[in-house]
Amino acid sequence: MATHRTKMLIIGSGPAGYSCAIYAARAMLEPMVVQGLQPGGQLTITTDVENYPGFREVIQGPWLMEEMQAQAEHVGARMMWDTIVSVDLENGPPFRAIGDSGDEYIGDTLVICTGAQAKWLGVPGEQELGGKGVSACATCDGFFYRGKKVAVIGGGNTAVEEALYLTNHSDDVTLIHRRDELRAEKILQDRLLKHPKISTLWNKTVKSFEAGENGALDHLVLEDTVTGETSTLQVDGAFVAIGHAPATELFKGKLPMDEGGYLEVEPGTPKTAIPGVFAAGDVCDHVYRQAVTAAGMGCMAALDGERFLATLEAARNEEAAAEAAE
């Protein structure tokens, strides 16, 4: 077991963590990134990325994360292959965290970039056809289904918003919901039910995602929740929109969260309720959830962390000067 000290401890990787590390390293804060179980975050399981600025051609998610990590390391960030299992925020700064390895990590500032994961149905074909017709992000992947038949599974705000968004690319969008009424806000329901490009299948659950001869999604097998009857729906793309689960278990009872479990931050900033502790990316963002917004928040966290440390140092110097004067 070892103890690692840094001016900025970053828990979690992905666009938020790596961007934070890049800015912090350039500010000579010698940041340390504890990467977690999935270094690179959700983008490591995303194939085609066409909406990240700076690349005219389609790029691969894993490649983008490898480049971000390499850039962060190039400017001085340290990558730690460990997973944080407990944190002490009450007695900081400095803040302490313990890794699964038993190592202790101590940071004068702490940036939480643990992200969120899309919830899945857990039915056959779902994971196997990921990137081959099955997705959990219409904003990310809807463009690839221009002029094709698509379906959205879910009944809350996310599902309705995804269905409405997909009408920008498809004239044939089907919303599949296991109940006979939506849970989404009334204004969103009205927009969806009146939209000429969207049809709704009530009281239906997806039993499996089935591939065609080309290996891509061909159709869904549905089951009626009232009669138990099965049916099929031919689609080119299916978007699972039943919500996201932020990775905030570590911080329950230690930092304020909203009803969905996302960390609460001061509006327009990455600042949490504890001075010196910041949050960036999907762990505190249930609205946008994009790589570019996560990266932007990581930048903000590094800049705010740098300012926090400067203020802290100035206060300590003033205190030392006052004691010396006595």
PDB file of C-alpha atoms in Angstrom, residues 54-318:
ATOM      1  CA  GLY A  54     -12.224  19.236 -34.870  1.00  0.00           C
ATOM      2  CA  PHE A  55     -12.652  16.065 -36.937  1.00  0.00           C
ATOM      3  CA  ARG A  56     -14.237  16.268 -40.363  1.00  0.00           C
ATOM      4  CA  GLU A  57     -14.324  12.487 -40.749  1.00  0.00           C
ATOM      5  CA  VAL A  58     -16.022   9.973 -38.446  1.00  0.00           C
ATOM      6  CA  ILE A  59     -13.715   8.950 -35.602  1.00  0.00           C
ATOM      7  CA  GLN A  60     -13.843   6.059 -33.160  1.00  0.00           C
ATOM      8  CA  GLY A  61     -14.728   6.648 -29.509  1.00  0.00           C
ATOM      9  CA  PRO A  62     -11.935   4.466 -28.062  1.00  0.00           C
ATOM     10  CA  TRP A  63      -9.359   6.230 -30.256  1.00  0.00           C
ATOM     11  CA  LEU A  64     -10.566   9.664 -29.091  1.00  0.00           C
ATOM     12  CA  MET A  65     -10.197   8.638 -25.452  1.00  0.00           C
ATOM     13  CA  GLU A  66      -6.725   7.190 -26.080  1.00  0.00           C
ATOM     14  CA  GLU A  67      -5.669  10.491 -27.622  1.00  0.00           C
ATOM     15  CA  MET A  68      -7.098  12.516 -24.723  1.00  0.00           C
ATOM     16  CA  GLN A  69      -5.291  10.326 -22.207  1.00  0.00           C
ATOM     17  CA  ALA A  70      -2.034  10.575 -24.151  1.00  0.00           C
ATOM     18  CA  GLN A  71      -2.368  14.359 -24.334  1.00  0.00           C
ATOM     19  CA  ALA A  72      -2.970  14.589 -20.587  1.00  0.00           C
ATOM     20  CA  GLU A  73       0.063  12.413 -19.872  1.00  0.00           C
ATOM     21  CA  HIS A  74       2.170  14.394 -22.344  1.00  0.00           C
ATOM     22  CA  VAL A  75       1.626  17.624 -20.387  1.00  0.00           C
ATOM     23  CA  GLY A  76       2.319  16.000 -17.031  1.00  0.00           C
ATOM     24  CA  ALA A  77      -0.797  14.295 -15.668  1.00  0.00           C
ATOM     25  CA  ARG A  78      -0.360  10.970 -13.853  1.00  0.00           C
ATOM     26  CA  MET A  79      -2.700   8.067 -14.617  1.00  0.00           C
ATOM     27  CA  MET A  80      -3.430   5.641 -11.786  1.00  0.00           C
ATOM     28  CA  TRP A  81      -4.873   2.197 -12.563  1.00  0.00           C
ATOM     29  CA  ASP A  82      -7.115   1.912  -9.541  1.00  0.00           C
ATOM     30  CA  THR A  83     -10.755   2.241  -8.494  1.00  0.00           C
ATOM     31  CA  ILE A  84     -11.753   4.451  -5.576  1.00  0.00           C
ATOM     32  CA  VAL A  85     -13.833   2.618  -2.966  1.00  0.00           C
ATOM     33  CA  SER A  86     -14.154   5.269  -0.232  1.00  0.00           C
ATOM     34  CA  VAL A  87     -13.661   9.001   0.207  1.00  0.00           C
ATOM     35  CA  ASP A  88     -13.263  11.385   3.148  1.00  0.00           C
ATOM     36  CA  LEU A  89     -14.610  14.830   2.317  1.00  0.00           C
ATOM     37  CA  GLU A  90     -15.403  16.060   5.827  1.00  0.00           C
ATOM     38  CA  ASN A  91     -11.868  16.816   6.944  1.00  0.00           C
ATOM     39  CA  GLY A  92     -10.509  18.494   3.835  1.00  0.00           C
ATOM     40  CA  PRO A  93      -8.786  20.058   2.260  1.00  0.00           C
ATOM     41  CA  PRO A  94      -6.795  17.983   1.701  1.00  0.00           C
ATOM     42  CA  PHE A  95      -9.307  15.312   0.688  1.00  0.00           C
ATOM     43  CA  ARG A  96      -8.590  11.613   1.026  1.00  0.00           C
ATOM     44  CA  ALA A  97      -9.638   8.621  -1.037  1.00  0.00           C
ATOM     45  CA  ILE A  98      -8.866   4.920  -0.754  1.00  0.00           C
ATOM     46  CA  GLY A  99      -8.436   2.726  -3.810  1.00  0.00           C
ATOM     47  CA  ASP A 100      -9.399  -0.891  -4.311  1.00  0.00           C
ATOM     48  CA  SER A 101      -5.653  -1.590  -4.244  1.00  0.00           C
ATOM     49  CA  GLY A 102      -5.447  -0.260  -0.692  1.00  0.00           C
ATOM     50  CA  ASP A 103      -3.489   2.813  -1.809  1.00  0.00           C
ATOM     51  CA  GLU A 104      -4.395   6.198  -0.347  1.00  0.00           C
ATOM     52  CA  TYR A 105      -4.823   9.250  -2.562  1.00  0.00           C
ATOM     53  CA  ILE A 106      -4.610  12.735  -1.058  1.00  0.00           C
ATOM     54  CA  GLY A 107      -5.570  15.848  -3.021  1.00  0.00           C
ATOM     55  CA  ASP A 108      -5.677  19.521  -2.090  1.00  0.00           C
ATOM     56  CA  THR A 109      -8.638  19.674  -4.468  1.00  0.00           C
ATOM     57  CA  LEU A 110     -10.910  16.900  -5.665  1.00  0.00           C
ATOM     58  CA  VAL A 111     -12.661  16.684  -9.036  1.00  0.00           C
ATOM     59  CA  ILE A 112     -15.363  14.027  -9.451  1.00  0.00           C
ATOM     60  CA  CYS A 113     -15.707  12.781 -13.042  1.00  0.00           C
ATOM     61  CA  THR A 114     -17.215   9.351 -12.448  1.00  0.00           C
ATOM     62  CA  GLY A 115     -19.854   9.780 -15.159  1.00  0.00           C
ATOM     63  CA  ALA A 116     -23.132   7.970 -15.681  1.00  0.00           C
ATOM     64  CA  GLN A 117     -24.241   4.847 -17.479  1.00  0.00           C
ATOM     65  CA  ALA A 118     -27.288   4.391 -19.649  1.00  0.00           C
ATOM     66  CA  LYS A 119     -29.800   1.923 -18.247  1.00  0.00           C
ATOM     67  CA  TRP A 120     -30.408  -1.059 -20.504  1.00  0.00           C
ATOM     68  CA  LEU A 121     -33.296  -3.477 -20.870  1.00  0.00           C
ATOM     69  CA  GLY A 122     -31.111  -6.544 -20.398  1.00  0.00           C
ATOM     70  CA  VAL A 123     -32.737  -8.566 -23.174  1.00  0.00           C
ATOM     71  CA  PRO A 124     -31.133 -10.790 -25.858  1.00  0.00           C
ATOM     72  CA  GLY A 125     -29.394  -9.003 -28.714  1.00  0.00           C
ATOM     73  CA  GLU A 126     -29.201  -5.639 -26.923  1.00  0.00           C
ATOM     74  CA  GLN A 127     -25.480  -5.615 -26.175  1.00  0.00           C
ATOM     75  CA  GLU A 128     -24.518  -7.746 -29.170  1.00  0.00           C
ATOM     76  CA  LEU A 129     -26.090  -5.212 -31.549  1.00  0.00           C
ATOM     77  CA  GLY A 130     -24.717  -2.142 -29.794  1.00  0.00           C
ATOM     78  CA  GLY A 131     -23.385   0.120 -32.549  1.00  0.00           C
ATOM     79  CA  LYS A 132     -25.108  -2.086 -35.128  1.00  0.00           C
ATOM     80  CA  GLY A 133     -28.580  -0.628 -34.780  1.00  0.00           C
ATOM     81  CA  VAL A 134     -29.001  -0.440 -30.999  1.00  0.00           C
ATOM     82  CA  SER A 135     -28.062   2.746 -29.157  1.00  0.00           C
ATOM     83  CA  ALA A 136     -28.819   4.658 -25.970  1.00  0.00           C
ATOM     84  CA  CYS A 137     -28.253   8.141 -27.404  1.00  0.00           C
ATOM     85  CA  ALA A 138     -30.277   9.585 -30.268  1.00  0.00           C
ATOM     86  CA  THR A 139     -28.323  12.856 -30.192  1.00  0.00           C
ATOM     87  CA  CYS A 140     -25.118  10.870 -30.686  1.00  0.00           C
ATOM     88  CA  ASP A 141     -26.267   8.338 -33.271  1.00  0.00           C
ATOM     89  CA  GLY A 142     -29.516   9.571 -34.842  1.00  0.00           C
ATOM     90  CA  PHE A 143     -27.646  11.074 -37.786  1.00  0.00           C
ATOM     91  CA  PHE A 144     -26.664   7.590 -38.957  1.00  0.00           C
ATOM     92  CA  TYR A 145     -30.329   6.689 -39.499  1.00  0.00           C
ATOM     93  CA  ARG A 146     -31.263   9.389 -41.963  1.00  0.00           C
ATOM     94  CA  GLY A 147     -34.349   8.341 -43.899  1.00  0.00           C
ATOM     95  CA  LYS A 148     -34.631   5.036 -42.034  1.00  0.00           C
ATOM     96  CA  LYS A 149     -37.214   3.505 -39.731  1.00  0.00           C
ATOM     97  CA  VAL A 150     -36.358   3.850 -36.038  1.00  0.00           C
ATOM     98  CA  ALA A 151     -37.891   3.054 -32.667  1.00  0.00           C
ATOM     99  CA  VAL A 152     -37.480   4.529 -29.195  1.00  0.00           C
ATOM    100  CA  ILE A 153     -38.132   2.444 -26.079  1.00  0.00           C
ATOM    101  CA  GLY A 154     -39.323   4.290 -22.975  1.00  0.00           C
ATOM    102  CA  GLY A 155     -42.022   6.592 -21.658  1.00  0.00           C
ATOM    103  CA  GLY A 156     -40.347   9.390 -19.725  1.00  0.00           C
ATOM    104  CA  ASN A 157     -38.954  12.775 -20.708  1.00  0.00           C
ATOM    105  CA  THR A 158     -35.792  11.247 -22.168  1.00  0.00           C
ATOM    106  CA  ALA A 159     -37.694   8.871 -24.445  1.00  0.00           C
ATOM    107  CA  VAL A 160     -40.055  11.560 -25.717  1.00  0.00           C
ATOM    108  CA  GLU A 161     -37.214  14.017 -26.306  1.00  0.00           C
ATOM    109  CA  GLU A 162     -35.255  11.343 -28.184  1.00  0.00           C
ATOM    110  CA  ALA A 163     -38.269  10.503 -30.365  1.00  0.00           C
ATOM    111  CA  LEU A 164     -38.851  14.161 -31.182  1.00  0.00           C
ATOM    112  CA  TYR A 165     -35.187  14.660 -31.979  1.00  0.00           C
ATOM    113  CA  LEU A 166     -35.156  11.670 -34.329  1.00  0.00           C
ATOM    114  CA  THR A 167     -37.843  13.282 -36.503  1.00  0.00           C
ATOM    115  CA  ASN A 168     -35.036  15.533 -37.762  1.00  0.00           C
ATOM    116  CA  HIS A 169     -33.598  12.472 -39.480  1.00  0.00           C
ATOM    117  CA  SER A 170     -36.443  10.003 -39.922  1.00  0.00           C
ATOM    118  CA  ASP A 171     -40.034  10.230 -41.170  1.00  0.00           C
ATOM    119  CA  ASP A 172     -40.929   6.963 -39.419  1.00  0.00           C
ATOM    120  CA  VAL A 173     -40.361   7.016 -35.655  1.00  0.00           C
ATOM    121  CA  THR A 174     -42.129   4.581 -33.308  1.00  0.00           C
ATOM    122  CA  LEU A 175     -42.263   5.064 -29.546  1.00  0.00           C
ATOM    123  CA  ILE A 176     -42.669   1.807 -27.616  1.00  0.00           C
ATOM    124  CA  HIS A 177     -43.938   1.996 -24.037  1.00  0.00           C
ATOM    125  CA  ARG A 178     -44.829  -0.750 -21.600  1.00  0.00           C
ATOM    126  CA  ARG A 179     -47.805   1.176 -20.201  1.00  0.00           C
ATOM    127  CA  ASP A 180     -50.842   2.884 -21.746  1.00  0.00           C
ATOM    128  CA  GLU A 181     -49.765   6.405 -20.823  1.00  0.00           C
ATOM    129  CA  LEU A 182     -46.518   8.345 -20.772  1.00  0.00           C
ATOM    130  CA  ARG A 183     -44.651   9.583 -17.708  1.00  0.00           C
ATOM    131  CA  ALA A 184     -43.186  12.558 -19.561  1.00  0.00           C
ATOM    132  CA  GLU A 185     -44.162  16.173 -18.921  1.00  0.00           C
ATOM    133  CA  LYS A 186     -47.521  17.135 -20.413  1.00  0.00           C
ATOM    134  CA  ILE A 187     -46.065  19.632 -22.867  1.00  0.00           C
ATOM    135  CA  LEU A 188     -43.715  16.976 -24.249  1.00  0.00           C
ATOM    136  CA  GLN A 189     -46.532  14.436 -24.482  1.00  0.00           C
ATOM    137  CA  ASP A 190     -48.629  16.868 -26.473  1.00  0.00           C
ATOM    138  CA  ARG A 191     -45.809  17.537 -28.905  1.00  0.00           C
ATOM    139  CA  LEU A 192     -45.153  13.834 -29.406  1.00  0.00           C
ATOM    140  CA  LEU A 193     -48.766  12.723 -29.798  1.00  0.00           C
ATOM    141  CA  LYS A 194     -49.452  15.457 -32.342  1.00  0.00           C
ATOM    142  CA  HIS A 195     -46.308  14.847 -34.386  1.00  0.00           C
ATOM    143  CA  PRO A 196     -47.076  13.382 -37.829  1.00  0.00           C
ATOM    144  CA  LYS A 197     -43.800  11.434 -38.014  1.00  0.00           C
ATOM    145  CA  ILE A 198     -44.266   9.599 -34.692  1.00  0.00           C
ATOM    146  CA  SER A 199     -46.491   6.614 -33.976  1.00  0.00           C
ATOM    147  CA  THR A 200     -46.923   5.006 -30.548  1.00  0.00           C
ATOM    148  CA  LEU A 201     -47.155   1.376 -29.487  1.00  0.00           C
ATOM    149  CA  TRP A 202     -48.779   1.086 -26.054  1.00  0.00           C
ATOM    150  CA  ASN A 203     -48.501  -1.798 -23.592  1.00  0.00           C
ATOM    151  CA  LYS A 204     -45.515  -3.323 -25.354  1.00  0.00           C
ATOM    152  CA  THR A 205     -42.158  -4.516 -24.079  1.00  0.00           C
ATOM    153  CA  VAL A 206     -39.128  -5.490 -26.133  1.00  0.00           C
ATOM    154  CA  LYS A 207     -38.282  -9.156 -25.642  1.00  0.00           C
ATOM    155  CA  SER A 208     -35.272  -9.216 -27.973  1.00  0.00           C
ATOM    156  CA  PHE A 209     -33.341  -7.349 -30.657  1.00  0.00           C
ATOM    157  CA  GLU A 210     -32.862  -9.486 -33.743  1.00  0.00           C
ATOM    158  CA  ALA A 211     -30.168  -9.178 -36.409  1.00  0.00           C
ATOM    159  CA  GLY A 212     -30.588  -9.589 -40.139  1.00  0.00           C
ATOM    160  CA  GLU A 213     -28.336 -11.366 -42.622  1.00  0.00           C
ATOM    161  CA  ASN A 214     -25.928  -8.422 -42.654  1.00  0.00           C
ATOM    162  CA  GLY A 215     -25.366  -8.710 -38.898  1.00  0.00           C
ATOM    163  CA  ALA A 216     -27.115  -5.408 -38.117  1.00  0.00           C
ATOM    164  CA  LEU A 217     -30.456  -4.877 -36.362  1.00  0.00           C
ATOM    165  CA  ASP A 218     -33.390  -6.050 -38.451  1.00  0.00           C
ATOM    166  CA  HIS A 219     -36.403  -6.186 -36.137  1.00  0.00           C
ATOM    167  CA  LEU A 220     -37.671  -6.187 -32.556  1.00  0.00           C
ATOM    168  CA  VAL A 221     -39.657  -8.945 -30.913  1.00  0.00           C
ATOM    169  CA  LEU A 222     -42.408  -7.362 -28.794  1.00  0.00           C
ATOM    170  CA  GLU A 223     -44.726  -8.718 -26.134  1.00  0.00           C
ATOM    171  CA  ASP A 224     -48.080  -7.200 -25.221  1.00  0.00           C
ATOM    172  CA  THR A 225     -48.150  -6.518 -21.461  1.00  0.00           C
ATOM    173  CA  VAL A 226     -51.940  -7.030 -21.356  1.00  0.00           C
ATOM    174  CA  THR A 227     -52.546 -10.055 -23.621  1.00  0.00           C
ATOM    175  CA  GLY A 228     -49.090 -11.625 -23.663  1.00  0.00           C
ATOM    176  CA  GLU A 229     -49.183 -11.829 -27.449  1.00  0.00           C
ATOM    177  CA  THR A 230     -45.905 -11.462 -29.343  1.00  0.00           C
ATOM    178  CA  SER A 231     -45.297  -9.494 -32.511  1.00  0.00           C
ATOM    179  CA  THR A 232     -42.385  -8.092 -34.512  1.00  0.00           C
ATOM    180  CA  LEU A 233     -41.480  -4.573 -35.590  1.00  0.00           C
ATOM    181  CA  GLN A 234     -39.137  -4.037 -38.517  1.00  0.00           C
ATOM    182  CA  VAL A 235     -36.648  -1.244 -37.725  1.00  0.00           C
ATOM    183  CA  ASP A 236     -33.196  -0.093 -38.787  1.00  0.00           C
ATOM    184  CA  GLY A 237     -32.368   1.537 -35.480  1.00  0.00           C
ATOM    185  CA  ALA A 238     -33.613   1.218 -31.884  1.00  0.00           C
ATOM    186  CA  PHE A 239     -32.862   3.668 -29.082  1.00  0.00           C
ATOM    187  CA  VAL A 240     -33.182   2.532 -25.477  1.00  0.00           C
ATOM    188  CA  ALA A 241     -34.258   5.578 -23.458  1.00  0.00           C
ATOM    189  CA  ILE A 242     -35.160   4.387 -19.984  1.00  0.00           C
ATOM    190  CA  GLY A 243     -32.821   6.719 -18.127  1.00  0.00           C
ATOM    191  CA  HIS A 244     -29.265   6.965 -16.853  1.00  0.00           C
ATOM    192  CA  ALA A 245     -27.658   5.967 -13.575  1.00  0.00           C
ATOM    193  CA  PRO A 246     -24.940   8.371 -12.363  1.00  0.00           C
ATOM    194  CA  ALA A 247     -21.955   6.772 -10.647  1.00  0.00           C
ATOM    195  CA  THR A 248     -22.433   8.588  -7.340  1.00  0.00           C
ATOM    196  CA  GLU A 249     -22.704   5.722  -4.848  1.00  0.00           C
ATOM    197  CA  LEU A 250     -19.401   6.798  -3.267  1.00  0.00           C
ATOM    198  CA  PHE A 251     -20.768  10.208  -2.398  1.00  0.00           C
ATOM    199  CA  LYS A 252     -24.170   9.386  -0.928  1.00  0.00           C
ATOM    200  CA  GLY A 253     -24.611  11.244   2.343  1.00  0.00           C
ATOM    201  CA  LYS A 254     -21.462  13.248   1.628  1.00  0.00           C
ATOM    202  CA  LEU A 255     -22.576  15.587  -1.146  1.00  0.00           C
ATOM    203  CA  PRO A 256     -26.033  16.913  -2.123  1.00  0.00           C
ATOM    204  CA  MET A 257     -27.711  15.063  -4.991  1.00  0.00           C
ATOM    205  CA  ASP A 258     -30.921  15.542  -6.917  1.00  0.00           C
ATOM    206  CA  GLU A 259     -33.704  12.946  -6.974  1.00  0.00           C
ATOM    207  CA  GLY A 260     -31.997  11.140  -9.849  1.00  0.00           C
ATOM    208  CA  GLY A 261     -28.761  10.732  -7.920  1.00  0.00           C
ATOM    209  CA  TYR A 262     -26.811  13.342  -9.885  1.00  0.00           C
ATOM    210  CA  LEU A 263     -24.417  15.547  -7.912  1.00  0.00           C
ATOM    211  CA  GLU A 264     -25.706  19.079  -7.406  1.00  0.00           C
ATOM    212  CA  VAL A 265     -23.414  21.916  -8.425  1.00  0.00           C
ATOM    213  CA  GLU A 266     -23.668  25.687  -8.254  1.00  0.00           C
ATOM    214  CA  PRO A 267     -25.472  26.728 -11.477  1.00  0.00           C
ATOM    215  CA  GLY A 268     -23.058  27.490 -14.277  1.00  0.00           C
ATOM    216  CA  THR A 269     -20.075  26.102 -12.355  1.00  0.00           C
ATOM    217  CA  PRO A 270     -18.595  22.725 -11.350  1.00  0.00           C
ATOM    218  CA  LYS A 271     -18.590  23.739  -7.648  1.00  0.00           C
ATOM    219  CA  THR A 272     -20.225  21.336  -5.191  1.00  0.00           C
ATOM    220  CA  ALA A 273     -21.407  22.238  -1.686  1.00  0.00           C
ATOM    221  CA  ILE A 274     -17.909  21.558  -0.283  1.00  0.00           C
ATOM    222  CA  PRO A 275     -15.251  24.163  -1.153  1.00  0.00           C
ATOM    223  CA  GLY A 276     -12.439  22.528  -3.067  1.00  0.00           C
ATOM    224  CA  VAL A 277     -14.607  19.653  -4.326  1.00  0.00           C
ATOM    225  CA  PHE A 278     -15.798  19.917  -7.923  1.00  0.00           C
ATOM    226  CA  ALA A 279     -17.884  17.748 -10.254  1.00  0.00           C
ATOM    227  CA  ALA A 280     -17.753  17.600 -14.045  1.00  0.00           C
ATOM    228  CA  GLY A 281     -19.431  15.703 -16.854  1.00  0.00           C
ATOM    229  CA  ASP A 282     -22.320  13.258 -16.759  1.00  0.00           C
ATOM    230  CA  VAL A 283     -22.033  12.737 -12.999  1.00  0.00           C
ATOM    231  CA  CYS A 284     -23.738  16.108 -12.559  1.00  0.00           C
ATOM    232  CA  ASP A 285     -25.299  16.669 -15.994  1.00  0.00           C
ATOM    233  CA  HIS A 286     -28.578  14.882 -16.743  1.00  0.00           C
ATOM    234  CA  VAL A 287     -29.554  17.298 -19.520  1.00  0.00           C
ATOM    235  CA  TYR A 288     -26.860  17.344 -22.228  1.00  0.00           C
ATOM    236  CA  ARG A 289     -24.689  14.263 -21.601  1.00  0.00           C
ATOM    237  CA  GLN A 290     -22.345  14.914 -24.524  1.00  0.00           C
ATOM    238  CA  ALA A 291     -18.602  14.369 -24.788  1.00  0.00           C
ATOM    239  CA  VAL A 292     -18.009  17.996 -25.707  1.00  0.00           C
ATOM    240  CA  THR A 293     -20.011  19.364 -22.768  1.00  0.00           C
ATOM    241  CA  ALA A 294     -18.259  16.961 -20.392  1.00  0.00           C
ATOM    242  CA  ALA A 295     -14.893  18.128 -21.713  1.00  0.00           C
ATOM    243  CA  GLY A 296     -15.933  21.744 -21.228  1.00  0.00           C
ATOM    244  CA  MET A 297     -16.957  21.082 -17.640  1.00  0.00           C
ATOM    245  CA  GLY A 298     -13.636  19.353 -17.018  1.00  0.00           C
ATOM    246  CA  CYS A 299     -11.873  22.498 -18.176  1.00  0.00           C
ATOM    247  CA  MET A 300     -14.041  24.606 -15.858  1.00  0.00           C
ATOM    248  CA  ALA A 301     -13.267  22.340 -12.896  1.00  0.00           C
ATOM    249  CA  ALA A 302      -9.516  22.655 -13.484  1.00  0.00           C
ATOM    250  CA  LEU A 303      -9.701  26.450 -13.730  1.00  0.00           C
ATOM    251  CA  ASP A 304     -11.890  26.772 -10.647  1.00  0.00           C
ATOM    252  CA  GLY A 305      -9.644  24.342  -8.785  1.00  0.00           C
ATOM    253  CA  GLU A 306      -6.594  26.439  -9.673  1.00  0.00           C
ATOM    254  CA  ARG A 307      -8.322  29.559  -8.348  1.00  0.00           C
ATOM    255  CA  PHE A 308      -9.347  27.745  -5.169  1.00  0.00           C
ATOM    256  CA  LEU A 309      -5.753  26.685  -4.519  1.00  0.00           C
ATOM    257  CA  ALA A 310      -4.457  30.203  -5.161  1.00  0.00           C
ATOM    258  CA  THR A 311      -6.969  31.643  -2.687  1.00  0.00           C
ATOM    259  CA  LEU A 312      -6.091  28.945  -0.160  1.00  0.00           C
ATOM    260  CA  GLU A 313      -2.377  29.662  -0.471  1.00  0.00           C
ATOM    261  CA  ALA A 314      -2.922  33.416  -0.143  1.00  0.00           C
ATOM    262  CA  ALA A 315      -4.942  32.882   3.039  1.00  0.00           C
ATOM    263  CA  ARG A 316      -2.242  30.635   4.493  1.00  0.00           C
ATOM    264  CA  ASN A 317       0.451  33.201   3.678  1.00  0.00           C
ATOM    265  CA  GLU A 318      -1.538  35.948   5.356  1.00  0.00           C
TER     266      GLU A 318
END
